[in-house]
Short mmCIF file of C-alpha atoms in Angstrom, two decimals:
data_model
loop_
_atom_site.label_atom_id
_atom_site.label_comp_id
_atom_site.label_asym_id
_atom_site.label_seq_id
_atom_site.Cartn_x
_atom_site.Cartn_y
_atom_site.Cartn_z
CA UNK A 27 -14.42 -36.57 48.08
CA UNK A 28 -13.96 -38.84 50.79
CA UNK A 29 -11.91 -37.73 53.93
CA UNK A 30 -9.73 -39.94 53.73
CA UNK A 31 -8.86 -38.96 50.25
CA UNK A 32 -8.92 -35.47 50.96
CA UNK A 33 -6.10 -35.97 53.42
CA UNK A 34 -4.04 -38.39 51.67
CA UNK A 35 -4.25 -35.59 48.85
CA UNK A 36 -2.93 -32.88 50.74
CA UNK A 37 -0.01 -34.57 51.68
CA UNK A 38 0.41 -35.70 48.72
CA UNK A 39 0.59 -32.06 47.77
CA UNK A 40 3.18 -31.33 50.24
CA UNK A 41 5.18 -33.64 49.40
CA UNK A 42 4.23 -37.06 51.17
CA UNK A 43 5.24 -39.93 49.71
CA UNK A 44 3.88 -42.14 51.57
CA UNK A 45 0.33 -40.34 50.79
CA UNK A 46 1.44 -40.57 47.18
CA UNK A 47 1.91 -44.62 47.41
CA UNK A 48 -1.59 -44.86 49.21
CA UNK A 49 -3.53 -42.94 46.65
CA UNK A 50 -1.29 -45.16 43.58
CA UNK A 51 -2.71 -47.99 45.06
CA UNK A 52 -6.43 -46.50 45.78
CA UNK A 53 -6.91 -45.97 42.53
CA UNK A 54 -4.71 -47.75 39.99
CA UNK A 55 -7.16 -50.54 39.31
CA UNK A 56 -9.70 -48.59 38.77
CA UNK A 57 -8.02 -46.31 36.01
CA UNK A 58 -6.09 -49.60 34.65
CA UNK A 59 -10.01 -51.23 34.02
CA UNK A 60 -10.83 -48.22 32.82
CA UNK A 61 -8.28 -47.62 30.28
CA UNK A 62 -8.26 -51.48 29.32
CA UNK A 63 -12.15 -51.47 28.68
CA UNK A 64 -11.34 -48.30 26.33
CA UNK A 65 -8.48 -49.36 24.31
CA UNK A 66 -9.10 -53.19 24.87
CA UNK A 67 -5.13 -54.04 25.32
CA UNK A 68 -3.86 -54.65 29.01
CA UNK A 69 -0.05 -53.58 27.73
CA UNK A 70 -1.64 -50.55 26.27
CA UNK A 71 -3.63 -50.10 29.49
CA UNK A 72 -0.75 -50.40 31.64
CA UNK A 73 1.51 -48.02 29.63
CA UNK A 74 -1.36 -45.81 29.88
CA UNK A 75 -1.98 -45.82 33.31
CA UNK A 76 1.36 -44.80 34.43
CA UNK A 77 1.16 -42.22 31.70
CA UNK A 78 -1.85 -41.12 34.08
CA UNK A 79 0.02 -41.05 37.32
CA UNK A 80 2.93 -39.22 35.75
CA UNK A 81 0.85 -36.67 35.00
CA UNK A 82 -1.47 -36.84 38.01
CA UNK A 83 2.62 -36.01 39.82
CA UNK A 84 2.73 -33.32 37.49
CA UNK A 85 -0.65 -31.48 37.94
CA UNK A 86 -1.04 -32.18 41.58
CA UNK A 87 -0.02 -28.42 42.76
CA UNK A 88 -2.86 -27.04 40.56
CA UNK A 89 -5.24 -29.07 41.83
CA UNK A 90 -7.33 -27.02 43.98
CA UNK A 91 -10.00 -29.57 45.09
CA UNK A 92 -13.02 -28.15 43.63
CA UNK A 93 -13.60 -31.54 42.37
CA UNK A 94 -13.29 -34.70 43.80
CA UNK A 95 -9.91 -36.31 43.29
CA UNK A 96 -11.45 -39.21 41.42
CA UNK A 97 -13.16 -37.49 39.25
CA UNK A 98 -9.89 -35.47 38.61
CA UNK A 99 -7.81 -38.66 38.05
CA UNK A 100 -10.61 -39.79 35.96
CA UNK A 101 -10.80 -36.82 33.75
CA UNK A 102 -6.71 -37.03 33.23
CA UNK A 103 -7.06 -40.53 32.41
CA UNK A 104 -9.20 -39.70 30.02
CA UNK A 105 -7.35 -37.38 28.38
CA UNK A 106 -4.17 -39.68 28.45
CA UNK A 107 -6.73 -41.99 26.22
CA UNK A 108 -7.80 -39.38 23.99
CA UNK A 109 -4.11 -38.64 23.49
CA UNK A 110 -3.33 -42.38 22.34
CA UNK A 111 -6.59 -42.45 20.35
CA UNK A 112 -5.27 -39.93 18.23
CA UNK A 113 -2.31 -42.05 16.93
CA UNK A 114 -2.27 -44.11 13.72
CA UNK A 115 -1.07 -47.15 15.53
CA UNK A 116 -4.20 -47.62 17.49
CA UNK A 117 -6.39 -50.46 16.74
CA UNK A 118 -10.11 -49.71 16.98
CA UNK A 119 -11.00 -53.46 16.48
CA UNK A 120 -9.12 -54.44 19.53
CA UNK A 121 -11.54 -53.17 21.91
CA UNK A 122 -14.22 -55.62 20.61
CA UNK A 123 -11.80 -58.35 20.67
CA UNK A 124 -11.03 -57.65 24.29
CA UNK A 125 -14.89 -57.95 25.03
CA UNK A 126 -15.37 -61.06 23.02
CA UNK A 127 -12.32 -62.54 24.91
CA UNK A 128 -13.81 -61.71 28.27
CA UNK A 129 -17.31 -63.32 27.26
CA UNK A 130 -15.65 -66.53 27.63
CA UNK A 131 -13.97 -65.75 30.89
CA UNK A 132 -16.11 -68.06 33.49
CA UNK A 133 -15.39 -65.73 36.53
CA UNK A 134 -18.27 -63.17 34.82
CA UNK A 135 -21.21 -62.00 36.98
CA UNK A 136 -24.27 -63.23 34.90
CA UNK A 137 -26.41 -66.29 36.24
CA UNK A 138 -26.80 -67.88 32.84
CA UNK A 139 -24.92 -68.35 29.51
CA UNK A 140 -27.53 -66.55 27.27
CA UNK A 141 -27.37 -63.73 30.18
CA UNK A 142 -23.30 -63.77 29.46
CA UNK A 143 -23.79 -63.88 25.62
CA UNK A 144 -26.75 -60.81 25.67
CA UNK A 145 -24.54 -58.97 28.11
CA UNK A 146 -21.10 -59.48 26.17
CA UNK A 147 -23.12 -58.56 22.74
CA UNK A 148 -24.42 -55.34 24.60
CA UNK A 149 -20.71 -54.69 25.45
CA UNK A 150 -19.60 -54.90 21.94
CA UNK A 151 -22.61 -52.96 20.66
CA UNK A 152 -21.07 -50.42 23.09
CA UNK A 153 -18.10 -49.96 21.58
CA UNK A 154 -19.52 -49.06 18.18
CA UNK A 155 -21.31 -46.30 19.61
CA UNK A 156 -20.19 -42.78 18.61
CA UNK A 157 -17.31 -41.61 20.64
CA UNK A 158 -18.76 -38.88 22.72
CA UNK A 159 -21.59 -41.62 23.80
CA UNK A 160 -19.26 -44.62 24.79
CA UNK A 161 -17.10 -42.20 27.08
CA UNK A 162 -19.90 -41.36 29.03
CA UNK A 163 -21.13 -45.34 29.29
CA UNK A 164 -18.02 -46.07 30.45
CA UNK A 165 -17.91 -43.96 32.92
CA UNK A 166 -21.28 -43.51 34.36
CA UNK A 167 -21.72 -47.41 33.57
CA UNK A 168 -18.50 -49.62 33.65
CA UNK A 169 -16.71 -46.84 36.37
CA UNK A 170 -19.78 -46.52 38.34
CA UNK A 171 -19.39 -42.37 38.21
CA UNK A 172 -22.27 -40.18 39.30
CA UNK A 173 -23.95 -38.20 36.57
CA UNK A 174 -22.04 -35.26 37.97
CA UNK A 175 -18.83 -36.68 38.14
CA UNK A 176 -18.97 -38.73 34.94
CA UNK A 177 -20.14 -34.41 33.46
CA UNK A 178 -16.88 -33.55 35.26
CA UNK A 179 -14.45 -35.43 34.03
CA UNK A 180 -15.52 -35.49 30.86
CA UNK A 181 -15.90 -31.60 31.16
CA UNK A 182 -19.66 -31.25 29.71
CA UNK A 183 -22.95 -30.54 31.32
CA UNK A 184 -24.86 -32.94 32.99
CA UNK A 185 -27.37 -32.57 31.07
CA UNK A 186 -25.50 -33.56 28.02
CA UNK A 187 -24.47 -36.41 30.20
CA UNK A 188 -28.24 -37.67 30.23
CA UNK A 189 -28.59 -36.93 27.00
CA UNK A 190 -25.92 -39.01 25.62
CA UNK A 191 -27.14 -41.69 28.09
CA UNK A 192 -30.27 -41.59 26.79
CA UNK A 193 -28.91 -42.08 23.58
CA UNK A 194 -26.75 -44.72 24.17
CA UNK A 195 -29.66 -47.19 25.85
CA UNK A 196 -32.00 -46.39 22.68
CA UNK A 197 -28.63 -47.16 20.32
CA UNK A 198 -28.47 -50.62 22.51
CA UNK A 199 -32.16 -51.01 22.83
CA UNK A 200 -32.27 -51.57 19.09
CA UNK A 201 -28.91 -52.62 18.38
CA UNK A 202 -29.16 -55.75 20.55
CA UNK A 203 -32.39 -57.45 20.59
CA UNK A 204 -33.76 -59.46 23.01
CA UNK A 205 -33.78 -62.79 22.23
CA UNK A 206 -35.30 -63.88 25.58
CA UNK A 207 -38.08 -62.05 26.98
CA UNK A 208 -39.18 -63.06 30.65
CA UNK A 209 -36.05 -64.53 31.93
CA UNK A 210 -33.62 -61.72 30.94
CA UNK A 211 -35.80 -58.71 30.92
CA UNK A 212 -35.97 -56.85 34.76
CA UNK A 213 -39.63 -55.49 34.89
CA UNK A 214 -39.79 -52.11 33.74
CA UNK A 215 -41.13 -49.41 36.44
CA UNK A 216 -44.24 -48.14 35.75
CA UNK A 217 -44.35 -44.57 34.82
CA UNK B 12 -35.01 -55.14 26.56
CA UNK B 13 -35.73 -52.45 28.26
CA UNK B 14 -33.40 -49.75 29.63
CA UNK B 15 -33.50 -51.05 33.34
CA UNK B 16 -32.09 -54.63 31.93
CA UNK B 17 -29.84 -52.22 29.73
CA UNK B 18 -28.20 -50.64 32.67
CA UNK B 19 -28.13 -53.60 34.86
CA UNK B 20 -26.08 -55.44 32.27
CA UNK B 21 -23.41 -52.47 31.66
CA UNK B 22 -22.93 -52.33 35.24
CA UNK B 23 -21.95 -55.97 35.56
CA UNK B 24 -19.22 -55.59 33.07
CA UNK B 25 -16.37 -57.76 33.65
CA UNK B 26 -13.48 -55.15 35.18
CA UNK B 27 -9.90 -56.20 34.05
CA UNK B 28 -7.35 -57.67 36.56
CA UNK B 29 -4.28 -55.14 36.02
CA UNK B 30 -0.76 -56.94 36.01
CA UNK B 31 0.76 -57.66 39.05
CA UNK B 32 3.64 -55.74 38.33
CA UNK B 33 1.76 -52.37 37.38
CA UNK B 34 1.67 -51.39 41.18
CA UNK B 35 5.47 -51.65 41.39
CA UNK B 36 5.66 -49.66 38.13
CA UNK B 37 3.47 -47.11 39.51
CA UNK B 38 5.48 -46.84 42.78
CA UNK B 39 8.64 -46.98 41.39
CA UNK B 40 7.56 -44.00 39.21
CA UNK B 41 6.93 -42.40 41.90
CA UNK B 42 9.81 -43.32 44.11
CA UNK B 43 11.88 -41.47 41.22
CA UNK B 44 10.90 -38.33 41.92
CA UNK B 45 11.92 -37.95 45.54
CA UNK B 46 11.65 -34.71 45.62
CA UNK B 47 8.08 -34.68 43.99
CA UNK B 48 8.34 -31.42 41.59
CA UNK B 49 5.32 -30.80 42.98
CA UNK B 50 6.72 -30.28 46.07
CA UNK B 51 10.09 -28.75 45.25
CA UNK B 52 7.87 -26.64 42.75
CA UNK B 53 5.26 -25.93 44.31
CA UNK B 54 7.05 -24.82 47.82
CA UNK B 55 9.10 -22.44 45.47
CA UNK B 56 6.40 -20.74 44.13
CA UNK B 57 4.66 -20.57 47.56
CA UNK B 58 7.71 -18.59 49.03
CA UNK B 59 8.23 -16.77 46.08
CA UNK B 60 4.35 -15.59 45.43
CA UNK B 61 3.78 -13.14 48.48
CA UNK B 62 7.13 -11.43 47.53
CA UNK B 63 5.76 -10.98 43.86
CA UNK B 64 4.48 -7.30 44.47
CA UNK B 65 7.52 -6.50 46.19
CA UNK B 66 9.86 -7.90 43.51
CA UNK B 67 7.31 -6.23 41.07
CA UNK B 68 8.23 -3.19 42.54
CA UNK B 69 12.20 -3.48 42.84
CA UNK B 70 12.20 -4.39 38.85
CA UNK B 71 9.93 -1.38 38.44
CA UNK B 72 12.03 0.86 40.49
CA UNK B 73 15.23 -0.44 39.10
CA UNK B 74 13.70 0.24 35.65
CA UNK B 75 13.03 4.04 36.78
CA UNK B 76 15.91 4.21 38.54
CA UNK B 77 17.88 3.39 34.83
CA UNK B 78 16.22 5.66 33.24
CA UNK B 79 16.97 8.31 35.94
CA UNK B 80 20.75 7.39 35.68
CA UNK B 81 20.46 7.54 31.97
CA UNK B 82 18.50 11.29 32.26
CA UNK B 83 21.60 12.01 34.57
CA UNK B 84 23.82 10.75 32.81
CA UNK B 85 23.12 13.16 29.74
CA UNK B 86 22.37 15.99 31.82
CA UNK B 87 26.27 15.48 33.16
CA UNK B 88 27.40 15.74 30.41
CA UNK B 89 25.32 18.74 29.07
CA UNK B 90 26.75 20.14 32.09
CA UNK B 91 30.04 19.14 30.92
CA UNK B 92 29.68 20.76 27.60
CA UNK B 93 28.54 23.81 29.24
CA UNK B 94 31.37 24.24 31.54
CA UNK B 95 33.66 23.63 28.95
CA UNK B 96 31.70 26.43 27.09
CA UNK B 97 32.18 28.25 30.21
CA UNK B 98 35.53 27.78 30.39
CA UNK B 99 36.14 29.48 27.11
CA UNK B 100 33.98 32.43 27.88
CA UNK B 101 35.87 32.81 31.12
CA UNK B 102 38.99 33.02 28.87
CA UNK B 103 37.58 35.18 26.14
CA UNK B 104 36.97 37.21 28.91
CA UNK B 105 40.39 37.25 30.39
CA UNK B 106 41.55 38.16 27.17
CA UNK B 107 39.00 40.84 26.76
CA UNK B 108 39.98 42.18 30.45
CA UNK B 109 43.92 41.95 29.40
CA UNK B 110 42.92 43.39 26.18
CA UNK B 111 40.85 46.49 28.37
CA UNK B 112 44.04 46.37 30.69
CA UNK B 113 46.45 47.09 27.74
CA UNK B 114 44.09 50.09 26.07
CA UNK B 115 43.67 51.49 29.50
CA UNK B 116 47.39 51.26 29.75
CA UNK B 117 47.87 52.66 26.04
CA UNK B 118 45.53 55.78 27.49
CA UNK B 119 47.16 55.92 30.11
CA UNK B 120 50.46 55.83 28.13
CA UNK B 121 49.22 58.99 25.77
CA UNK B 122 47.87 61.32 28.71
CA UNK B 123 51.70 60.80 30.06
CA UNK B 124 53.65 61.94 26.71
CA UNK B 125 51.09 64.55 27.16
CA UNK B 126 51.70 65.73 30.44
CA UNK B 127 55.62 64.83 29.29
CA UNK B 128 55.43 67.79 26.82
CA UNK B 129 53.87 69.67 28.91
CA UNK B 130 56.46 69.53 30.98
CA UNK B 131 58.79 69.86 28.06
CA UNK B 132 56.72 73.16 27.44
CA UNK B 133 56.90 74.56 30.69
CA UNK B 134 60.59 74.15 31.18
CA UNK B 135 61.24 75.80 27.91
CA UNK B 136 59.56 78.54 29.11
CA UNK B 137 60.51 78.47 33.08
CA UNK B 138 64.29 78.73 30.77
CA UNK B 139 62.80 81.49 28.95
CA UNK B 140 61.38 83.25 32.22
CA UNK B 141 65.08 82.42 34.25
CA UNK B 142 66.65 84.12 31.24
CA UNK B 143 64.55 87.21 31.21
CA UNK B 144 65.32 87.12 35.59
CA UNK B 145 68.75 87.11 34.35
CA UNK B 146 68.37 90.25 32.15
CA UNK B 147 65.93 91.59 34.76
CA UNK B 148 69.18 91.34 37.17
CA UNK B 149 71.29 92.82 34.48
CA UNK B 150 69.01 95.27 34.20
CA UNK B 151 68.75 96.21 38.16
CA UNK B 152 72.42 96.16 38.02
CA UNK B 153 72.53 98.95 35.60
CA UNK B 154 69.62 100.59 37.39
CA UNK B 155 71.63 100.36 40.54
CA UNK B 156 74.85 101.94 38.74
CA UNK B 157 73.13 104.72 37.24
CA UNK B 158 71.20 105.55 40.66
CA UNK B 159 74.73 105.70 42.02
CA UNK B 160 76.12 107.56 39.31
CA UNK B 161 73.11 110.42 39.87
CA UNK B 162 74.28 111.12 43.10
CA UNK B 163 77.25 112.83 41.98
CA UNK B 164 77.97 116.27 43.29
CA UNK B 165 76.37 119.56 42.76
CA UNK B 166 78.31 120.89 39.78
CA UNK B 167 77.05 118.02 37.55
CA UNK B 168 74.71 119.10 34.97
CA UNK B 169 70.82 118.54 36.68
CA UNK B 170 69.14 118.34 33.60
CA UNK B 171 71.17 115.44 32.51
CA UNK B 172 71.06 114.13 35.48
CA UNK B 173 67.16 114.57 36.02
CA UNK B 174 66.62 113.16 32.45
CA UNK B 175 69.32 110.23 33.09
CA UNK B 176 67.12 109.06 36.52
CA UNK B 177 63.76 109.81 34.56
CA UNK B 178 65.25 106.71 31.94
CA UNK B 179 66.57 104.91 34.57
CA UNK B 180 62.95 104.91 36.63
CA UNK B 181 61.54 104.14 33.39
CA UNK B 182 63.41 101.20 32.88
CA UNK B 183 62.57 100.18 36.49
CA UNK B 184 58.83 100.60 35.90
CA UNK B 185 59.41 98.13 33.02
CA UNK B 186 61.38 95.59 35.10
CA UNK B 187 58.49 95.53 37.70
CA UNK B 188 55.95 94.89 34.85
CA UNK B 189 58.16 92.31 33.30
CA UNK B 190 58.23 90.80 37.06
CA UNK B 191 54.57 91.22 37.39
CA UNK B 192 53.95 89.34 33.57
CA UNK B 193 56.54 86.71 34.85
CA UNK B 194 54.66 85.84 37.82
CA UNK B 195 51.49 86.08 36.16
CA UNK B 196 52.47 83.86 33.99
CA UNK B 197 53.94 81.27 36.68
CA UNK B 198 50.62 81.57 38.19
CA UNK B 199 48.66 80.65 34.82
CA UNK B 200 50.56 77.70 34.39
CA UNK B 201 49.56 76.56 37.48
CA UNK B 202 45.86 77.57 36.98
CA UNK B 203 45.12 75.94 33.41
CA UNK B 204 46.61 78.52 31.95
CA UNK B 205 44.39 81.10 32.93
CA UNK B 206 45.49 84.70 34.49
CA UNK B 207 45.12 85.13 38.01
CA UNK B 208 42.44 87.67 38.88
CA UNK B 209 44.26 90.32 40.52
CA UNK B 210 47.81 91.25 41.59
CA UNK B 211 46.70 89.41 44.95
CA UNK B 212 46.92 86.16 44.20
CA UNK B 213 50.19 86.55 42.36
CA UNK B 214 52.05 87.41 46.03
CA UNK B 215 53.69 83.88 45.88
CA UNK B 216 55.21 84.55 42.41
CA UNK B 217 56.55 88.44 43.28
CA UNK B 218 59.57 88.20 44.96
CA UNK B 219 58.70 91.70 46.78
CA UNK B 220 55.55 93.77 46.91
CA UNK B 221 58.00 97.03 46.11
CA UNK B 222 57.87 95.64 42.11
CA UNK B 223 53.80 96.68 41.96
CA UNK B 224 54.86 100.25 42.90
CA UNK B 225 56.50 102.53 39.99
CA UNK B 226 59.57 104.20 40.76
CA UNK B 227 57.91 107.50 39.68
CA UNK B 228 54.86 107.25 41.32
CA UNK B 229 55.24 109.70 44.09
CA UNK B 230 51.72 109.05 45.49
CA UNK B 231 52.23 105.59 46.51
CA UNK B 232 54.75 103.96 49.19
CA UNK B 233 55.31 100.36 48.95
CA UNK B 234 53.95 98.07 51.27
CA UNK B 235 56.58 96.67 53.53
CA UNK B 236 55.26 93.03 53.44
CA UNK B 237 52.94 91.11 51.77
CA UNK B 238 50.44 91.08 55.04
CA UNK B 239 50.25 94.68 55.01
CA UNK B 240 49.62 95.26 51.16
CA UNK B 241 46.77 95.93 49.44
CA UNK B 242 45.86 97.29 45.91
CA UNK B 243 46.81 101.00 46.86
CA UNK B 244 50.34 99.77 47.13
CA UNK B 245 50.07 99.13 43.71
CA UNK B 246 50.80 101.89 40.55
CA UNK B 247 49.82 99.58 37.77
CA UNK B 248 46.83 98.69 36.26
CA UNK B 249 46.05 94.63 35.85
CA UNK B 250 44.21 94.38 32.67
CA UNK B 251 43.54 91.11 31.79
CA UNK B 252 41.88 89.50 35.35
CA UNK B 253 41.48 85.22 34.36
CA UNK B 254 42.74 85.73 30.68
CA UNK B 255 43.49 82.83 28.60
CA UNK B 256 47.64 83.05 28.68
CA UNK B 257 47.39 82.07 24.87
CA UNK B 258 45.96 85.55 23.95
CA UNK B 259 49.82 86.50 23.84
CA UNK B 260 49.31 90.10 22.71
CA UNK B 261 46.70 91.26 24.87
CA UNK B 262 47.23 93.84 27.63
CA UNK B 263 47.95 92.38 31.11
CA UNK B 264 49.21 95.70 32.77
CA UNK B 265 50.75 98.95 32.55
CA UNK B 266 51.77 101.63 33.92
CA UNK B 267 49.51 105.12 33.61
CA UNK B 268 52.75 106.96 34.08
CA UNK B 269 55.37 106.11 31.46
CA UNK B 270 52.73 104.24 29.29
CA UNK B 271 54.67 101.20 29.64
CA UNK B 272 52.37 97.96 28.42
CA UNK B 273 52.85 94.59 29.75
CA UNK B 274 51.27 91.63 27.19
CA UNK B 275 50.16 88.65 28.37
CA UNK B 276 53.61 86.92 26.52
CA UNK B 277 55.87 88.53 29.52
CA UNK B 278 56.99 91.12 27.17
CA UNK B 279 56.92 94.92 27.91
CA UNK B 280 57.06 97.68 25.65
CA UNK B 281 57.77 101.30 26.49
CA UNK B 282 54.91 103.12 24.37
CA UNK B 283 54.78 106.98 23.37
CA UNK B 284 52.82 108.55 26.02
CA UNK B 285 50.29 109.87 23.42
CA UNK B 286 49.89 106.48 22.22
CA UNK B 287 46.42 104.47 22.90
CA UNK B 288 45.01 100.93 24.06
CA UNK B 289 42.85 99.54 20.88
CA UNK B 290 39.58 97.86 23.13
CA UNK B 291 38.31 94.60 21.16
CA UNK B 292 35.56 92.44 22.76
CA UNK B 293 36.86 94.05 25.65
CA UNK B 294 40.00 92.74 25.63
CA UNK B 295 42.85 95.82 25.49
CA UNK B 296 45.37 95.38 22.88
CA UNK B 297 48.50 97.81 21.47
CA UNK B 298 47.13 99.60 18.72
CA UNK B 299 49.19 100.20 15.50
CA UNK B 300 51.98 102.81 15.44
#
């Protein structure tokens, strides 16, 4: 955990507010992306973010920094998703819609259209993974966590982490072929 | 595609813009709790934590404590009932002491009417003795009158008067032994009613030691007082030395010369000079005419 984090944390835990307000706005993107990506509605996301914070307020004193913080914040967030995805009123289609809507955003990273359209089908594949295997993609992937921290927050091992990571690319391997071959594909390291 | 492209792809996923408003949510949340509960909370806890043993402790000992007060409490009033048990063995007790008081007093009570008619007894028979002084005087009286009447002059008859002063010593001789049963009897009453030993130790009772010597008895002078007197001033023979008084008809003296018995009932008989002393168990009684 960065220093910087560390201290705004502690004061945070004594009762800073100011520390508070500085690690809200550290971090609220990042868990709002999250969360959006998962349940692929920005209301939802939103509502579920501060859901997140509340109960980041709430656990704070217990926190005893044997993880990092983001990792911690990460694995709460999570949890605040898991909660929603166990009510009726969820919509697991809306997640792929959210994706599909995004592959015609033009501010996206990719040099080329077919680039965008392989990428955005390898983002929908994603979300028809199995549950257990799309948390850790999104995390390890989408959040840019560490295998460790993505095991953390998720509370497994790490090396059910790569496992499930393995999974997942041989899932999307097949799931989404290739349609180009030299211009897409990044040369494969030699073993 | 190949993993590399795989991962390259998911890391260039497109990341949400949150609303613009979601920061102010976020703050305002946390704005709301000014006094974050998990300071409030947690600075509570902090204070209160080291003083957990402690408090631990207090509760504990209060909890002993309880049940000490509740031991004590029944013990008082054990104690309580005891005491008032107590209390009514203390008056069982009186009443058993008032109840030894009284038959102490009832004893007490009987050994008086006792001793009451005992003393009834012994003035009937101090009356009895003052009336037999009384004859006794009558009887010196006479003895006095018919000593004066012997010395009449020489031309009255000597033989009557020899035989009239031979009666009249004879009736002194019995007044002496009636004197000497008297006091002997005085003395028994004082002595459990038991004889005295000798004529000695009834000096107290005789009014004079001239009453032990017989009026015939030529061979013995009377002692003048009681210092000088001892049993040769005495003509009569003390027969029944720490007697029971009750043996009424037993011997207690007499005289050798006119056979005149004394019994231990103060009475005295003049007996036939030929007449014997009947020895039982070696006690002397009057044997049958």
């Amino acid at each position: 955990m960065s220093d910087q984090t560390d201290r705004l944390c502690r004061r945070a835990k004594a009762g800073d507010s100011q520390a508070a307000s500085e690690l809200v706005t550290q971090f609220y993107r990042r868990i709002f992306c999250y969360l959006c990506r998962l349940c692929g509605d920005e209301t939802e996301a939103a509502d579920l973010t501060q859901k997140t914070f509340l109960k980041l307020w709430d656990a704070l004193p217990g926190f005893e920094g044997r993880s990092s913080f983001s990792t911690w914040l990460y694995g709460i967030a999570h949890h605040v998703y898991l909660d929603w995805r166990r009510k009726p009123q969820r919509d697991d289609a809306r997640a792929s819609a959210w994706w599909e809507a995004r592959a015609d955003d033009a501010r996206t990273p990719f040099e080329s259209a077919e680039q965008r359209d392989l990428a955005f089908r390898l983002y929908a594949a994603v979300e028809h993974l199995d549950e257990p295997v799309r948390d850790v993609v999104h995390l390890h992937y989408y959040q840019g966590l560490s295998l460790s921290e993505t095991a953390e927050a998720l509370g497994i091992a790490v090396s059910t982490v790569k496992y499930r990571i393995q999974s997942a690319l041989e899932l999307l391997r097949a799931r989404v072929p290739d349609s180009r071959s030299s211009a897409l594909t990044v040369p494969s390291k030699t073993p | 595609m190949n993993n590399e492209t795989i991962e390259t792809l998911l890391r260039k996923a497109p990341a949400p813009r949150p609303p613009k408003e979601l920061l102010g949510q976020l703050t305002a949340d946390l704005q709301r709790r000014s006094c974050p509960p998990t300071h409030a909370a947690f600075a509570w806890w902090s204070w209160l934590k080291p003083w957990l043993p402690v408090t631990a402790c207090l509760v504990l000992g209060m909890i002993v404590m309880g049940a000490q007060l509740a031991t004590l409490s029944e013990l008082k009033q054990q104690n309580d009932a005891l005491r008032q048990s107590l209390g009514d063995f203390d008056a069982l007790r009186k009443e058993n002491a008032e109840y030894r008081r009284l038959s102490a007093l009832a004893a007490e009570i009987e050994r008086l009417d006792q001793a009451l008619a005992e003393i009834a007894t012994l003035k009937s028979e101090i009356a009895r003795f003052k009336t037999t002084l009384s004859e006794m005087a009558k009887l010196q009286f006479e003895n006095d009158k018919i000593i004066a009447e012997l010395k009449l002059p020489p031309d009255v008859n000597t033989e009557m008067v020899v035989d009239a002063r031979a009666k009249a010593q004879r009736i002194t001789c019995v007044n002496h032994l009636k004197n000497l049963g008297l006091a002997a009897r005085i003395w028994a009453s004082d002595h459990d009613d038991v004889l005295p030993p000798d004529v000695l130790a009834i000096q107290n009772q005789l009014s004079s030691p001239k009453l032990l010597v017989c009026p015939s008895d030529d061979t013995r002078s009377a002692a003048a007082n009681w210092q000088q007197f001892t049993l040769a001033n005495c003509s009569y023979e003390f027969l029944a030395s720490n007697a029971k008084s009750i043996d009424a008809k037993r011997v207690l003296s007499r005289c050798a010369i006119h056979n005149n018995v004394g019994l231990v009932d103060g009475s005295v008989h003049q007996l036939p000079l030929d007449r014997v002393l009947v020895e039982k168990d070696g006690k002397l009684y009057m044997s049958e005419p």
